[in-house]
Short mmCIF file of C-alpha atoms in Angstrom, two decimals:
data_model
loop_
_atom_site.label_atom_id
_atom_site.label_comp_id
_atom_site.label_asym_id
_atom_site.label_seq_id
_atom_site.Cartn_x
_atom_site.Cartn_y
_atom_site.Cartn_z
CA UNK A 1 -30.60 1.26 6.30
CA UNK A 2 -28.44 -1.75 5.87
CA UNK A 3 -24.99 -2.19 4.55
CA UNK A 4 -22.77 -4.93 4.35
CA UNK A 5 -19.15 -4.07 4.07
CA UNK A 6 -16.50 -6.58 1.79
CA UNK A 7 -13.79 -8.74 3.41
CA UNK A 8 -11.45 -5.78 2.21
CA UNK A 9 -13.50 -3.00 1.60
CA UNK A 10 -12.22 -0.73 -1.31
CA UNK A 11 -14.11 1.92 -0.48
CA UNK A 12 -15.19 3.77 3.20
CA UNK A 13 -18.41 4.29 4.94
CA UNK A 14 -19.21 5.95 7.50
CA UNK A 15 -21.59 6.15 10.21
CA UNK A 16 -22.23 8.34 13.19
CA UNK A 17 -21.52 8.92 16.38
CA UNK A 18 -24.40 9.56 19.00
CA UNK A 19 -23.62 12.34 21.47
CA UNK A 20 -20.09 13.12 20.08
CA UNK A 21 -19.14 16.19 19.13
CA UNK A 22 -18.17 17.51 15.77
CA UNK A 23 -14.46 18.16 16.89
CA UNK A 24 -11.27 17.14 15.29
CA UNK A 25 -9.77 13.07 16.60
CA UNK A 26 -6.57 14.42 18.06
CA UNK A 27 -5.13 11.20 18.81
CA UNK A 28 -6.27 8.85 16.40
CA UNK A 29 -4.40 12.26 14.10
CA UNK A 30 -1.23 10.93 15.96
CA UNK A 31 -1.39 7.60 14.65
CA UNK A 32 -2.15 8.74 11.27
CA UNK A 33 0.65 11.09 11.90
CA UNK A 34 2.54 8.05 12.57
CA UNK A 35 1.81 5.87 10.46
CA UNK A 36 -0.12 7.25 6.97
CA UNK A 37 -3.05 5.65 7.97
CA UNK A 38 -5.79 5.67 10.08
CA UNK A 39 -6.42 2.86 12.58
CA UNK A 40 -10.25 0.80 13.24
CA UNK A 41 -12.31 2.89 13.04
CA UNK A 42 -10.52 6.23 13.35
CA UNK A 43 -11.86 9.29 11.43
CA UNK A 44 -10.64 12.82 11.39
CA UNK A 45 -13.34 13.59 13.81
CA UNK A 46 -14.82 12.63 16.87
CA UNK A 47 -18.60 12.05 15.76
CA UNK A 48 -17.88 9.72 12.84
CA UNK A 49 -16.82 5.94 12.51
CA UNK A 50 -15.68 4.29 9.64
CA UNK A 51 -17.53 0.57 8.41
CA UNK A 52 -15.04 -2.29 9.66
CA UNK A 53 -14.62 -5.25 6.59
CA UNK A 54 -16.50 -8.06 6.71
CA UNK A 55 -19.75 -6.77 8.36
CA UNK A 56 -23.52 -5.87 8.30
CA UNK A 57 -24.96 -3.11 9.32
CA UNK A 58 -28.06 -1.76 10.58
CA UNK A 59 -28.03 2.48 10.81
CA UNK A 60 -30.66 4.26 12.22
CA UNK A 61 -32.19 7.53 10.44
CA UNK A 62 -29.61 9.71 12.05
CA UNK A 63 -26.81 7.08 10.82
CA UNK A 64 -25.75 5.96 13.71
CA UNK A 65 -24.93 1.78 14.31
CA UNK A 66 -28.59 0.05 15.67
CA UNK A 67 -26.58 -3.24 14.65
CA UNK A 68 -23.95 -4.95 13.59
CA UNK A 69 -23.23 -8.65 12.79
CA UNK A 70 -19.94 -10.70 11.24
CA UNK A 71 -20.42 -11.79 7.57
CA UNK A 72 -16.85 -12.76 7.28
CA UNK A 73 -14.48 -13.94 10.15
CA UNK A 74 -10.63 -14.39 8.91
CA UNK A 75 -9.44 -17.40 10.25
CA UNK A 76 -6.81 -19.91 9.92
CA UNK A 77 -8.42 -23.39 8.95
CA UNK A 78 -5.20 -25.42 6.99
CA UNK A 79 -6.34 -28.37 4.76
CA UNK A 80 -3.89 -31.68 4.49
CA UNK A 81 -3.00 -31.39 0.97
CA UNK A 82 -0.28 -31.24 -1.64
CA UNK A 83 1.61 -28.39 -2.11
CA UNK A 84 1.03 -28.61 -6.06
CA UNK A 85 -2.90 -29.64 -5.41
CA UNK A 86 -2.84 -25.62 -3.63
CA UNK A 87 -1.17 -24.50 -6.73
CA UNK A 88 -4.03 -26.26 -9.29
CA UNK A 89 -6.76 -24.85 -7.36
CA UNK A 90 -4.81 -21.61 -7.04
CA UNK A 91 -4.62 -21.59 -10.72
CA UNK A 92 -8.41 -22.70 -11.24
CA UNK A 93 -9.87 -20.34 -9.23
CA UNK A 94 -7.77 -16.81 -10.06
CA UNK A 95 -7.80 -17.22 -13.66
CA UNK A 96 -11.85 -17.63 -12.94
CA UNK A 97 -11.65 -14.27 -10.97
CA UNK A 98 -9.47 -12.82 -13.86
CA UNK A 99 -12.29 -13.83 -16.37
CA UNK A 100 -15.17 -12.27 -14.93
CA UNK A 101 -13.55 -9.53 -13.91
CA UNK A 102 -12.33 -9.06 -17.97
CA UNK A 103 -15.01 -10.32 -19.79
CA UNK A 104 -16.59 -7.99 -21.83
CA UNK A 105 -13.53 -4.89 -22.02
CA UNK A 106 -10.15 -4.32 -22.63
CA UNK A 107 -7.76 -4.36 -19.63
CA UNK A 108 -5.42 -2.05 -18.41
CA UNK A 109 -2.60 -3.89 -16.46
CA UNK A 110 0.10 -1.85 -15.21
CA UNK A 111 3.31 -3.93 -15.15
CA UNK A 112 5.93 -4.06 -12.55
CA UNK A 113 9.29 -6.03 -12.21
CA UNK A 114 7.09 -7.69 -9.36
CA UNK A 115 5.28 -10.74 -8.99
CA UNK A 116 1.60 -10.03 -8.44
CA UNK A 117 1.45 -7.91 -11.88
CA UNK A 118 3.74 -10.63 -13.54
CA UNK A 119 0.81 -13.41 -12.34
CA UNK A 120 -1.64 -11.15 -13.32
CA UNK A 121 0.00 -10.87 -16.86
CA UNK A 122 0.28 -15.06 -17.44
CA UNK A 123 -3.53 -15.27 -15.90
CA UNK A 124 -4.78 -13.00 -18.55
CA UNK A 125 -2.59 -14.16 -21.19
CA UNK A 126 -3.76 -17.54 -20.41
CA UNK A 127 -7.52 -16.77 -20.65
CA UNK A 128 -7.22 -14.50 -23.82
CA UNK A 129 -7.72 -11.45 -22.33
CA UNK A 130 -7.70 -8.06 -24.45
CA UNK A 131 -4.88 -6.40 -22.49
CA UNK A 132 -3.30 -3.38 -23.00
CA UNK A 133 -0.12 -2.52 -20.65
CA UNK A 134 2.17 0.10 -19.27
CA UNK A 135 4.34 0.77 -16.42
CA UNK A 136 6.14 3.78 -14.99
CA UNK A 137 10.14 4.95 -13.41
CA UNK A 138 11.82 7.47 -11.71
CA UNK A 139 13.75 9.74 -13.62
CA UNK A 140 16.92 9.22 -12.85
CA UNK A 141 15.79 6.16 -10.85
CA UNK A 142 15.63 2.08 -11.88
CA UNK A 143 14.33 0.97 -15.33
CA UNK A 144 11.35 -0.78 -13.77
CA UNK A 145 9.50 -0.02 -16.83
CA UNK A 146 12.26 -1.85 -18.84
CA UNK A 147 11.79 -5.42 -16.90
CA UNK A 148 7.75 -4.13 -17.51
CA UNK A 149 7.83 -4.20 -21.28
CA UNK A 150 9.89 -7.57 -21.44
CA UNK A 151 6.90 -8.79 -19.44
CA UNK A 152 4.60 -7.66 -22.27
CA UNK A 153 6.84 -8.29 -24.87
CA UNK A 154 6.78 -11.79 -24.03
CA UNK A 155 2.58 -12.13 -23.61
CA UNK A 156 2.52 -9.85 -27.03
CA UNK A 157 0.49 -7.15 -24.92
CA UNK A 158 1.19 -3.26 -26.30
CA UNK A 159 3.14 -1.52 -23.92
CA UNK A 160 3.47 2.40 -22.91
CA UNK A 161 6.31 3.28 -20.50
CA UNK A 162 6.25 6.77 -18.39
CA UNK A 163 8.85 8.47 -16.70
CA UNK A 164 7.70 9.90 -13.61
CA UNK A 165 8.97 13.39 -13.67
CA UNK A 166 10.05 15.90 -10.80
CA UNK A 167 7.77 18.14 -9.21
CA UNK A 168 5.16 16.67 -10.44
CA UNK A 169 2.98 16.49 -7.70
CA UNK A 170 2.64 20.62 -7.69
CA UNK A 171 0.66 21.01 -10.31
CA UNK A 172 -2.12 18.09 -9.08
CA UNK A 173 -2.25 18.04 -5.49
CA UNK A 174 -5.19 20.21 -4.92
CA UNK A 175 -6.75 17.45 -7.23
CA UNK A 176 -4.78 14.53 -5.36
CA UNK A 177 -6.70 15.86 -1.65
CA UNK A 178 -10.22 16.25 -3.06
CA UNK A 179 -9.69 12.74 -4.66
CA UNK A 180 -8.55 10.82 -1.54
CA UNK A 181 -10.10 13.46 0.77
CA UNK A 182 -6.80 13.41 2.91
CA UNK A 183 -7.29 9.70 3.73
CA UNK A 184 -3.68 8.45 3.16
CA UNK A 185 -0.15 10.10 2.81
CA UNK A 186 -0.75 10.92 -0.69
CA UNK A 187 3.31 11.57 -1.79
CA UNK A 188 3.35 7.90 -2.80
CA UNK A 189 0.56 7.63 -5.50
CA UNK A 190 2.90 7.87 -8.37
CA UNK A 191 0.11 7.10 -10.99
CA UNK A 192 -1.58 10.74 -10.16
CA UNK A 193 1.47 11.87 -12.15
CA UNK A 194 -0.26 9.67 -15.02
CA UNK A 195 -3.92 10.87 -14.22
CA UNK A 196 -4.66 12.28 -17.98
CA UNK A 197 -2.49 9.71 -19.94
CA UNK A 198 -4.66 6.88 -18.08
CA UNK A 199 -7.96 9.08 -19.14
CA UNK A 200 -6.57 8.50 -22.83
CA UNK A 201 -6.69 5.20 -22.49
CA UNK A 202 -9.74 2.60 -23.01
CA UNK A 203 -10.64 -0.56 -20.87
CA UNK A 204 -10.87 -1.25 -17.30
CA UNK A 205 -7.78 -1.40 -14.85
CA UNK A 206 -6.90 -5.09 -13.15
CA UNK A 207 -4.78 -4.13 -10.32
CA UNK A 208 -2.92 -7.09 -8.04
CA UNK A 209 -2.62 -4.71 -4.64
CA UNK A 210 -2.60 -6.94 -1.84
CA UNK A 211 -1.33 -10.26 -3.36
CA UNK A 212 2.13 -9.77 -1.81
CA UNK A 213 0.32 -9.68 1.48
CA UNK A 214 -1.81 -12.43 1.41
CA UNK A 215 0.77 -14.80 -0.53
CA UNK A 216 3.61 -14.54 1.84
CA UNK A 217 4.77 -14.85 5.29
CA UNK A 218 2.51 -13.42 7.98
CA UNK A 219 5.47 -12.69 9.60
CA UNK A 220 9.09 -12.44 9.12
CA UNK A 221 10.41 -15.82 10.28
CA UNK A 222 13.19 -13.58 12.72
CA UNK A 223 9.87 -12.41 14.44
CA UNK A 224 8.32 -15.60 15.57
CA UNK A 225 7.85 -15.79 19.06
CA UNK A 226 7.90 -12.33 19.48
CA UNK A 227 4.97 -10.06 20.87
CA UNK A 228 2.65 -9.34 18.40
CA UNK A 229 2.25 -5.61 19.32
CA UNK A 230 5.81 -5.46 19.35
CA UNK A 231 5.69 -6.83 15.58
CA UNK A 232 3.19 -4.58 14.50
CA UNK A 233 4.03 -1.63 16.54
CA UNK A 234 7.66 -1.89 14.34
CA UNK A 235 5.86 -2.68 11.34
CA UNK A 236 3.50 0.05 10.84
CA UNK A 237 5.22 3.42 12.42
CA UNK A 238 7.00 4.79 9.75
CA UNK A 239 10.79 6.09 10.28
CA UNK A 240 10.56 10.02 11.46
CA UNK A 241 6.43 8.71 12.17
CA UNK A 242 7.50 8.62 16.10
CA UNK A 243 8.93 12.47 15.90
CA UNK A 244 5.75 14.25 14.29
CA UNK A 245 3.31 11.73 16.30
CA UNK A 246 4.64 12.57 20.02
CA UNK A 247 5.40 16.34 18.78
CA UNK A 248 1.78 17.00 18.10
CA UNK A 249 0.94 14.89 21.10
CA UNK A 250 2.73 17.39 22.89
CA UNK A 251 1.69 20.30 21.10
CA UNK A 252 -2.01 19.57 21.59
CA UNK A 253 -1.74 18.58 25.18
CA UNK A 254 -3.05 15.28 25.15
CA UNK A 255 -3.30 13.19 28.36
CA UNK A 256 -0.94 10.17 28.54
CA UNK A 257 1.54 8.73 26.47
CA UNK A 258 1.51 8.21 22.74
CA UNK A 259 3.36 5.09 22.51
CA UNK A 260 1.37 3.18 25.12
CA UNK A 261 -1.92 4.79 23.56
CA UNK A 262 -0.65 3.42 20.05
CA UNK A 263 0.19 0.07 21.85
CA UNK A 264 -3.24 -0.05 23.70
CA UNK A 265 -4.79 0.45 20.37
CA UNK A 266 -2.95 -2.41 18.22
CA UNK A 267 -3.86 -5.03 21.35
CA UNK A 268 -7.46 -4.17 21.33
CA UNK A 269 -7.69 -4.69 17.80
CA UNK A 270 -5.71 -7.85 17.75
CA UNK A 271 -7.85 -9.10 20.39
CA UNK A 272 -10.59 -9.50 18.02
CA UNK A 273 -8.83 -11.86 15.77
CA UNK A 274 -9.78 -15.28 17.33
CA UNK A 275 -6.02 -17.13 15.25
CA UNK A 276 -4.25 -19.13 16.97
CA UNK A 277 -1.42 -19.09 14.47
CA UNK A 278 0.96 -16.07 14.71
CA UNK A 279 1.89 -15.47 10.82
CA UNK A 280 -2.35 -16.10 10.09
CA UNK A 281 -2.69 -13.73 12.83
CA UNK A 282 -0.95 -10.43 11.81
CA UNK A 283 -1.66 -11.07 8.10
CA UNK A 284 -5.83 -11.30 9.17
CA UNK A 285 -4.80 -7.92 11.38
CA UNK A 286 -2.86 -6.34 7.73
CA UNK A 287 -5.76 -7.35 5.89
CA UNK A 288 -8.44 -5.71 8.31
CA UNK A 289 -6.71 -2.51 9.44
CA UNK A 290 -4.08 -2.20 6.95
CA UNK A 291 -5.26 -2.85 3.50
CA UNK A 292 -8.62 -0.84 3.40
CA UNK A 293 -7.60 2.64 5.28
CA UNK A 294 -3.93 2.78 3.30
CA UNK A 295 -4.25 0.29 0.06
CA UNK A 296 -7.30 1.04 -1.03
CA UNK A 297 -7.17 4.58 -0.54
CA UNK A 298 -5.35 5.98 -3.09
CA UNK A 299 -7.11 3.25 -5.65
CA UNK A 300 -9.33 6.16 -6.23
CA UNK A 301 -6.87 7.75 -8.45
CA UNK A 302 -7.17 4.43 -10.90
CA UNK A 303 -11.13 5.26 -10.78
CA UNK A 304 -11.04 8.60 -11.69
CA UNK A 305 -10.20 7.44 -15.42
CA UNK A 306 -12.25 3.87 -14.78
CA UNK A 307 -13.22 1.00 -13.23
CA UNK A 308 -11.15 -0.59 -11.23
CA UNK A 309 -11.09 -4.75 -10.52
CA UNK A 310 -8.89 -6.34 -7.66
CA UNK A 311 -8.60 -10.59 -8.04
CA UNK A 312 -6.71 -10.54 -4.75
CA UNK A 313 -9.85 -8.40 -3.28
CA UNK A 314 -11.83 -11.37 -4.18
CA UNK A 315 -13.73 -13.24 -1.55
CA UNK A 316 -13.14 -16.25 -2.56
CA UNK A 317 -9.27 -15.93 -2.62
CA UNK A 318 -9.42 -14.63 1.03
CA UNK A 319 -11.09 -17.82 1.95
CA UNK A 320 -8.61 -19.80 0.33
CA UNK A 321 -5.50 -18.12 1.84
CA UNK A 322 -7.61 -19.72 5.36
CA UNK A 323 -7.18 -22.33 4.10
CA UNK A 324 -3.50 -23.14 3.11
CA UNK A 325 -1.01 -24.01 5.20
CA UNK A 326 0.97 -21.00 6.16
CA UNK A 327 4.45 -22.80 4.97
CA UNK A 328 2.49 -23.18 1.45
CA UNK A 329 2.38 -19.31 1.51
CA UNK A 330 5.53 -18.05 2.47
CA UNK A 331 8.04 -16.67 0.34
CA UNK A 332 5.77 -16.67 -2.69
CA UNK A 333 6.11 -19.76 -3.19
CA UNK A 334 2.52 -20.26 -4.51
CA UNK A 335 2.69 -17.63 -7.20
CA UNK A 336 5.90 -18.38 -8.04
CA UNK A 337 5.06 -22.01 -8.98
CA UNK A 338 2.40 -20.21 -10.87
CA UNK A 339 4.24 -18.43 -12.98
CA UNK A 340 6.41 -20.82 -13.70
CA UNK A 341 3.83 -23.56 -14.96
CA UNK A 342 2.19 -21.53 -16.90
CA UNK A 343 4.14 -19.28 -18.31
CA UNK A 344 7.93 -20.24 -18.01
CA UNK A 345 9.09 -17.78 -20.51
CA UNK A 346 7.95 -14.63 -17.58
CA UNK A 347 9.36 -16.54 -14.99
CA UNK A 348 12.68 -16.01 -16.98
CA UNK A 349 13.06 -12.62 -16.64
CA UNK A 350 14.59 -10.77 -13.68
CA UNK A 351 12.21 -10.48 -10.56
CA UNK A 352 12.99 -6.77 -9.21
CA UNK A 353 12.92 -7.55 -5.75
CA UNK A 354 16.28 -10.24 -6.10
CA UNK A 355 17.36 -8.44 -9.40
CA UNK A 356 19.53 -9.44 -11.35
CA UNK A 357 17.84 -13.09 -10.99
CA UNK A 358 15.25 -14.31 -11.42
CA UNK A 359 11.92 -16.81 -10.83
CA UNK A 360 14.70 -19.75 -11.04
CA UNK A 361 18.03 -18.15 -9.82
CA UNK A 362 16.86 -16.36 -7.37
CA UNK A 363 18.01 -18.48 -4.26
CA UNK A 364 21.52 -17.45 -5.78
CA UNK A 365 21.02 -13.58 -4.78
CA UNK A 366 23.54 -14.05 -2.05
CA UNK A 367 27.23 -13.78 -1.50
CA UNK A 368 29.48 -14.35 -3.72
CA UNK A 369 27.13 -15.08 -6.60
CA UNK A 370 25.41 -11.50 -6.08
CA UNK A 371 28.73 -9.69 -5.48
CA UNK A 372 29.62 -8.71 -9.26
CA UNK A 373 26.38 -6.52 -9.67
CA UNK A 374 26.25 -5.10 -6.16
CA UNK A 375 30.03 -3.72 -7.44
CA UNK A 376 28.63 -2.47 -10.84
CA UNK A 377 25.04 -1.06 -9.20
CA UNK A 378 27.40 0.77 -6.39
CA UNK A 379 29.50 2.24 -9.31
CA UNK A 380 26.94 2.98 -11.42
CA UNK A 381 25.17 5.24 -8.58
CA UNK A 382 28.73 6.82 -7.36
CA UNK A 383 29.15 7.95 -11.42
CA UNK A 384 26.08 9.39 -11.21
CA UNK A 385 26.38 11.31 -8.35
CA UNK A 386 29.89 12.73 -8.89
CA UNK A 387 28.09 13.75 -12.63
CA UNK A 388 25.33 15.41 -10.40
CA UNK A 389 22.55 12.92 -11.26
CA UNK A 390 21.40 11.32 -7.98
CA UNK A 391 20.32 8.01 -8.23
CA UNK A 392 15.83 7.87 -7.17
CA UNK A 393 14.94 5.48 -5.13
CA UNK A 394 12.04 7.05 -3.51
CA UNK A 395 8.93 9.16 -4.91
CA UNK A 396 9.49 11.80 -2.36
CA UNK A 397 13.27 12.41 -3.97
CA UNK A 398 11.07 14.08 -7.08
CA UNK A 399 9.46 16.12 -4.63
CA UNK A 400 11.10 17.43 -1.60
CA UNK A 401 14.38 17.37 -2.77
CA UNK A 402 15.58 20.65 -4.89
CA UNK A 403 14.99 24.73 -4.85
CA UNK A 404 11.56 24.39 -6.99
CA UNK A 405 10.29 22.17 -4.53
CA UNK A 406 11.24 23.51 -1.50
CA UNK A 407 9.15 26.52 -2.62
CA UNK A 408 6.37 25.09 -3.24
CA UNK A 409 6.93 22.66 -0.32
CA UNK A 410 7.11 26.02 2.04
CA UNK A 411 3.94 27.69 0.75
CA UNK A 412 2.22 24.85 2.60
CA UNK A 413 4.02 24.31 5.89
CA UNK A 414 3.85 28.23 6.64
CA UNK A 415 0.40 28.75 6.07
CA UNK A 416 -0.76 30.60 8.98
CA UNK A 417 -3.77 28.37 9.72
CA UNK A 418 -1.57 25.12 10.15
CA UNK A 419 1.14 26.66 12.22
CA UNK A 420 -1.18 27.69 14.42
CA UNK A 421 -3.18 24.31 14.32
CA UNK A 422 0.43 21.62 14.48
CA UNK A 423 2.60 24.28 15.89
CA UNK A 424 5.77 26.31 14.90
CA UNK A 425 7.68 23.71 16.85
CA UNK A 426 6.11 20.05 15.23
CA UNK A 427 6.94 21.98 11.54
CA UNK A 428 10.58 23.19 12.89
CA UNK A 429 11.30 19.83 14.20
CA UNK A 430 10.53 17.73 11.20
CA UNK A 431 11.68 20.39 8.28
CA UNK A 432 15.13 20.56 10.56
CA UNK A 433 15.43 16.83 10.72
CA UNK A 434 15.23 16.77 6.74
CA UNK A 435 17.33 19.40 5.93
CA UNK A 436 20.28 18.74 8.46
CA UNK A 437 19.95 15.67 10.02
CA UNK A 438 18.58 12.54 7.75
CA UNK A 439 16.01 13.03 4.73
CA UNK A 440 15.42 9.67 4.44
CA UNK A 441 14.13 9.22 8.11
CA UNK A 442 12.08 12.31 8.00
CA UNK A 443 10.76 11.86 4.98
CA UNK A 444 7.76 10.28 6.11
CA UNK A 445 6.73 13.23 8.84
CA UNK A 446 7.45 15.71 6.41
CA UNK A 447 4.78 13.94 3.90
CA UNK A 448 2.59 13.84 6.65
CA UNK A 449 3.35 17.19 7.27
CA UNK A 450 2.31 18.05 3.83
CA UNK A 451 -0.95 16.15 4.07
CA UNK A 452 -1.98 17.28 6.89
CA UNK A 453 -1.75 21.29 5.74
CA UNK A 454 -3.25 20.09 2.08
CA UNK A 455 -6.27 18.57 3.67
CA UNK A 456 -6.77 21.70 6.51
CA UNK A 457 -6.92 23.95 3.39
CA UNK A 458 -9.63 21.60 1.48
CA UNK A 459 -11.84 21.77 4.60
CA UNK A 460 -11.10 25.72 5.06
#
C-alpha cells in the first residue's frame, strides 16, 4: 500500500512497528506531558509510528514502512524581488486558493480580532464568496467577538457571536477524547463548546490556522544567534510542562535524564532540515513537528459538523513562503500590506494583538502613546475583581477555576486506575502547585493531567 502524506498533514497515519511490543511510549508520554504534543513520530505506544509530512510511503501487508521517499523538502530558496511584487503574487495566488476552496458552498469563517481571519475575510469578500460568519469570548473575558462583527459588518457578511460559558467542557469531554482520540491537550478547543450551534449551520468552514506561523519571523529577532535547541527547547515546553514531565519520569523509572532526552530529541529532528538560515530553519521545524501533531489536531472538532478547508495548508503557499526573503515575512508585514490594499476599511479597525490600534497605528502601541488604555484596561480589571467578576484571559479560567469544577475536575484525577498509572505524587505535585502556589504556571500540567486520565478511561 502506498501513501503520500501533505506538506502539513491535517490528518495522522500510522504505520507499524516490526518486533515492538504493544506497550505504552513512556517517554515520548513525557514530552507530550511537556509540551501538549507529541514529537516525530511519537505515538502512545511503542509498536506504532505516525506518517511524517511531505512523504511517500510504501507499507507492507502487516503495515509496517518497506519505503519511504521525500515528496516535499522545506527549504529556504529567497528570490531578488520587490517587496510589493511578493505582495501581488501573494494576493494572486491566495485569493486563487480561497476560490477553489469556496466554489460551489457557503463558507463558514470564524472571525477573530486577528490577522489571518481578517485576510481571510477581504480574500473572500474580494472574490464574492457566500460567507456566513461568527466568532466567540470569554465570559467575563475580552469582546473579541465585538472587533469580529465590525469585521463582518464592514464585508456585509451575517454575523453570530457566542459567549463561551463556564464549565462547559463537563458536559462534552467524553465526546472531546473520542474526537481527538487524546492526541492534543484538549482544554484549549474552545469551539467544542460550539459543537451543536456549528451543526446548525450550512456551508463549509475556511479556517486560517497556521498563517501566523508561516507569515512571520522564524524566530524572535532577541534569539538570533542563539542555539537552536535552546530556542525550541524554550519555545515548546509549556510553563508547569517541566514539573509533570520529570515527575512521571521519575515515577516510571525511566533511565536518564528528561531534559537531555527532550534535547537529544529536538537536535535529531533539526538535523534533518538541510536550512542554512536560522528563522527558515525553526519555522520548517514548527511546520513539520509542530503544526500537524498540535494544530491540526483538534481541527477535527470543525469536521464533525463539516468540511473543513485550510489556504495556509496549501502547497503552493508553503512553496512560496521558500521563497521570500525572510525580512519580507517578518512581522506580518506581507498580510498586513494585504489587507490594507485591498480592503482599507478592515485594516481600520483595531488589530487585537496591539489593541487599541490598529493595521496603521500600530507602531504607536508603545510608551507614552499606549499609556492611557493600559490605565483604563488595569482599572477596568481591578473594578471587576473587587465586584467579584475576574477578568478571563485563559480557557482553562472557565474550567479549573471554581467549586463546580473542581468537582468534576477531581472525579478524574482520583480515579483509581490513573493514580496508580501517573502516581499519587505526579497528581499531588501539580494539583498543589495550582491551588497554592501559581495557577497560571500549572495550568498547563494540570490540563495534561486531565488528558491524560480522560484518554486512560477511553482505552479502559
Amino acid at each position: 500500500m502506498k501513501i503520500k502524506t501533505d506538506c502539513i498533514p491535517l490528518h495522522q497515519q500510522f504505520a507499524q512497528v516490526p518486533n515492538a511490543a504493544a506497550k505504552l511510549n513512556k517517554k515520548a508520554l513525557c514530552i507530550y506531558a511537556a509540551t501538549g504534543f507529541f514529537l516525530g513520530e511519537d505515538d502512545f505506544y511503542e509498536n506504532r509510528k505516525v506518517l511524517q509530512p511531505g512523504q511517500t510511503y510504501t507499507l507492507d501487508e502487516q503495515g509496517a514502512i518497506k519505503h519511504q521517499e521525500a515528496h516535499f523538502k522545506w527549504q529556504y530558496q529567497p528570490r531578488n524581488i520587490r517587496f510589493q511584487t511578493a505582495v501581488d503574487e501573494f494576493t494572486d495566488l491566495y485569493e486563487q486558493i480561497l476560490k477553489e476552496q469556496a466554489a460551489g458552498h457557503k463558507v463558514l469563517l470564524p472571525l477573530s480580532g486577528g490577522l489571518d481571519s481578517r485576510s481571510q475575510a477581504a480574500g473572500l469578500k474580494h472574490i464574492g464568496a457566500e460567507v456566513s460568519s461568527y466568532s466567540y469570548a470569554f465570559t467575563r473575558g475580552y469582546p473579541e467577538h465585538q472587533l469580529s462583527e465590525k469585521i463582518a459588518r464592514v464585508c456585509t457578511f451575517p454575523f453570530q457571536g457566542f459567549l463561551i460559558p463556564p464549565g462547559y467542557l463537563w458536559s462534552v469531554i467524553e465526546d472531546l477524547v473520542k474526537i481527538n482520540s487524546g492526541y492534543s491537550e484538549f482544554t484549549h478547543a474552545r469551539q467544542m463548546a460550539v459543537l451543536d450551534a456549528f451543526k446548525q449551520m450550512q456551508g463549509e468552514f475556511s479556517l486560517g490556522h497556521w498563517g501566523d506561523v508561516l507569515f512571520d519571523r522564524g524566530i524572535a529577532a532577541a534569539d538570533e544567534g542563539k542555539d537552536d535547541v535552546v530556542i525550541l527547547y524554550k519555545k515548546i515546553i509549556k510553563k508547569g510542562g517541566l514539573a509533570l514531565a520529570e515527575a512521571l519520569w521519575k515515577q516510571w523509572e525511566l533511565a536518564g535524564d528528561f531534559q537531555d532526552y527532550l534535547k537529544s530529541r529536538l537536535s535529531a529532528l533539526l538535523a534533518k532540515i538541510e536550512i542554512e538560515h536560522q528563522g527558515a530553519r525553526i519555522r520548517a521545524f514548527k511546520s513539520l513537528y509542530w503544526a500537524p501533531r498540535w494544530t491540526s489536531i483538534n481541527l477535527q472538532i470543525f469536521e464533525q459538523a463539516h468540511p473543513i478547508h485550510l489556504p495556509y495548508y496549501d502547497e503552493r503557499m508553503c512553496r512560496f513562503i521558500m521563497e521570500l526573503p525572510e525580512s519580507f515575512l517578518a512581522d506580518r508585514r506581507i498580510q498586513i500590506a494585504y489587507i490594507k490594499q485591498r480592503n482599507p476599511g478592515l485594516a481600520k479597525i483595531t488589530w487585537q494583538a496591539q489593541k487599541p490600534f490598529n493595521l496603521y497605528t500600530y507602531p504607536y502601541n508603545k510608551m507614552p502613546y499606549n499609556l492611557a488604555y493600559r490605565v483604563q484596561q488595569k482599572l477596568k480589571r481591578s473594578l471587576q475583581a473587587r465586584l467579584g467578576q475576574s477578568y478571563v484571559q485563559r480557557n482553562w479560567e472557565l474550567q479549573f477555576l471554581g467549586t463546580s469544577n473542581e468537582q468534576q475536575l477531581q472525579t478524574y484525577l482520583k480515579r483509581e486506575a490513573f493514580v496508580d498509572w501517573v502516581g499519587a505524587a505526579s497528581i499531588d505535585k501539580i494539583y498543589k502547585g495550582f491551588k497554592k502556589q501559581d495557577a497560571v504556571f500549572y495550568s498547563h500540567p494540570l490540563s495534561m493531567l486531565l488528558t491524560l486520565s480522560a484518554w486512560q478511561q477511553l482505552k479502559s
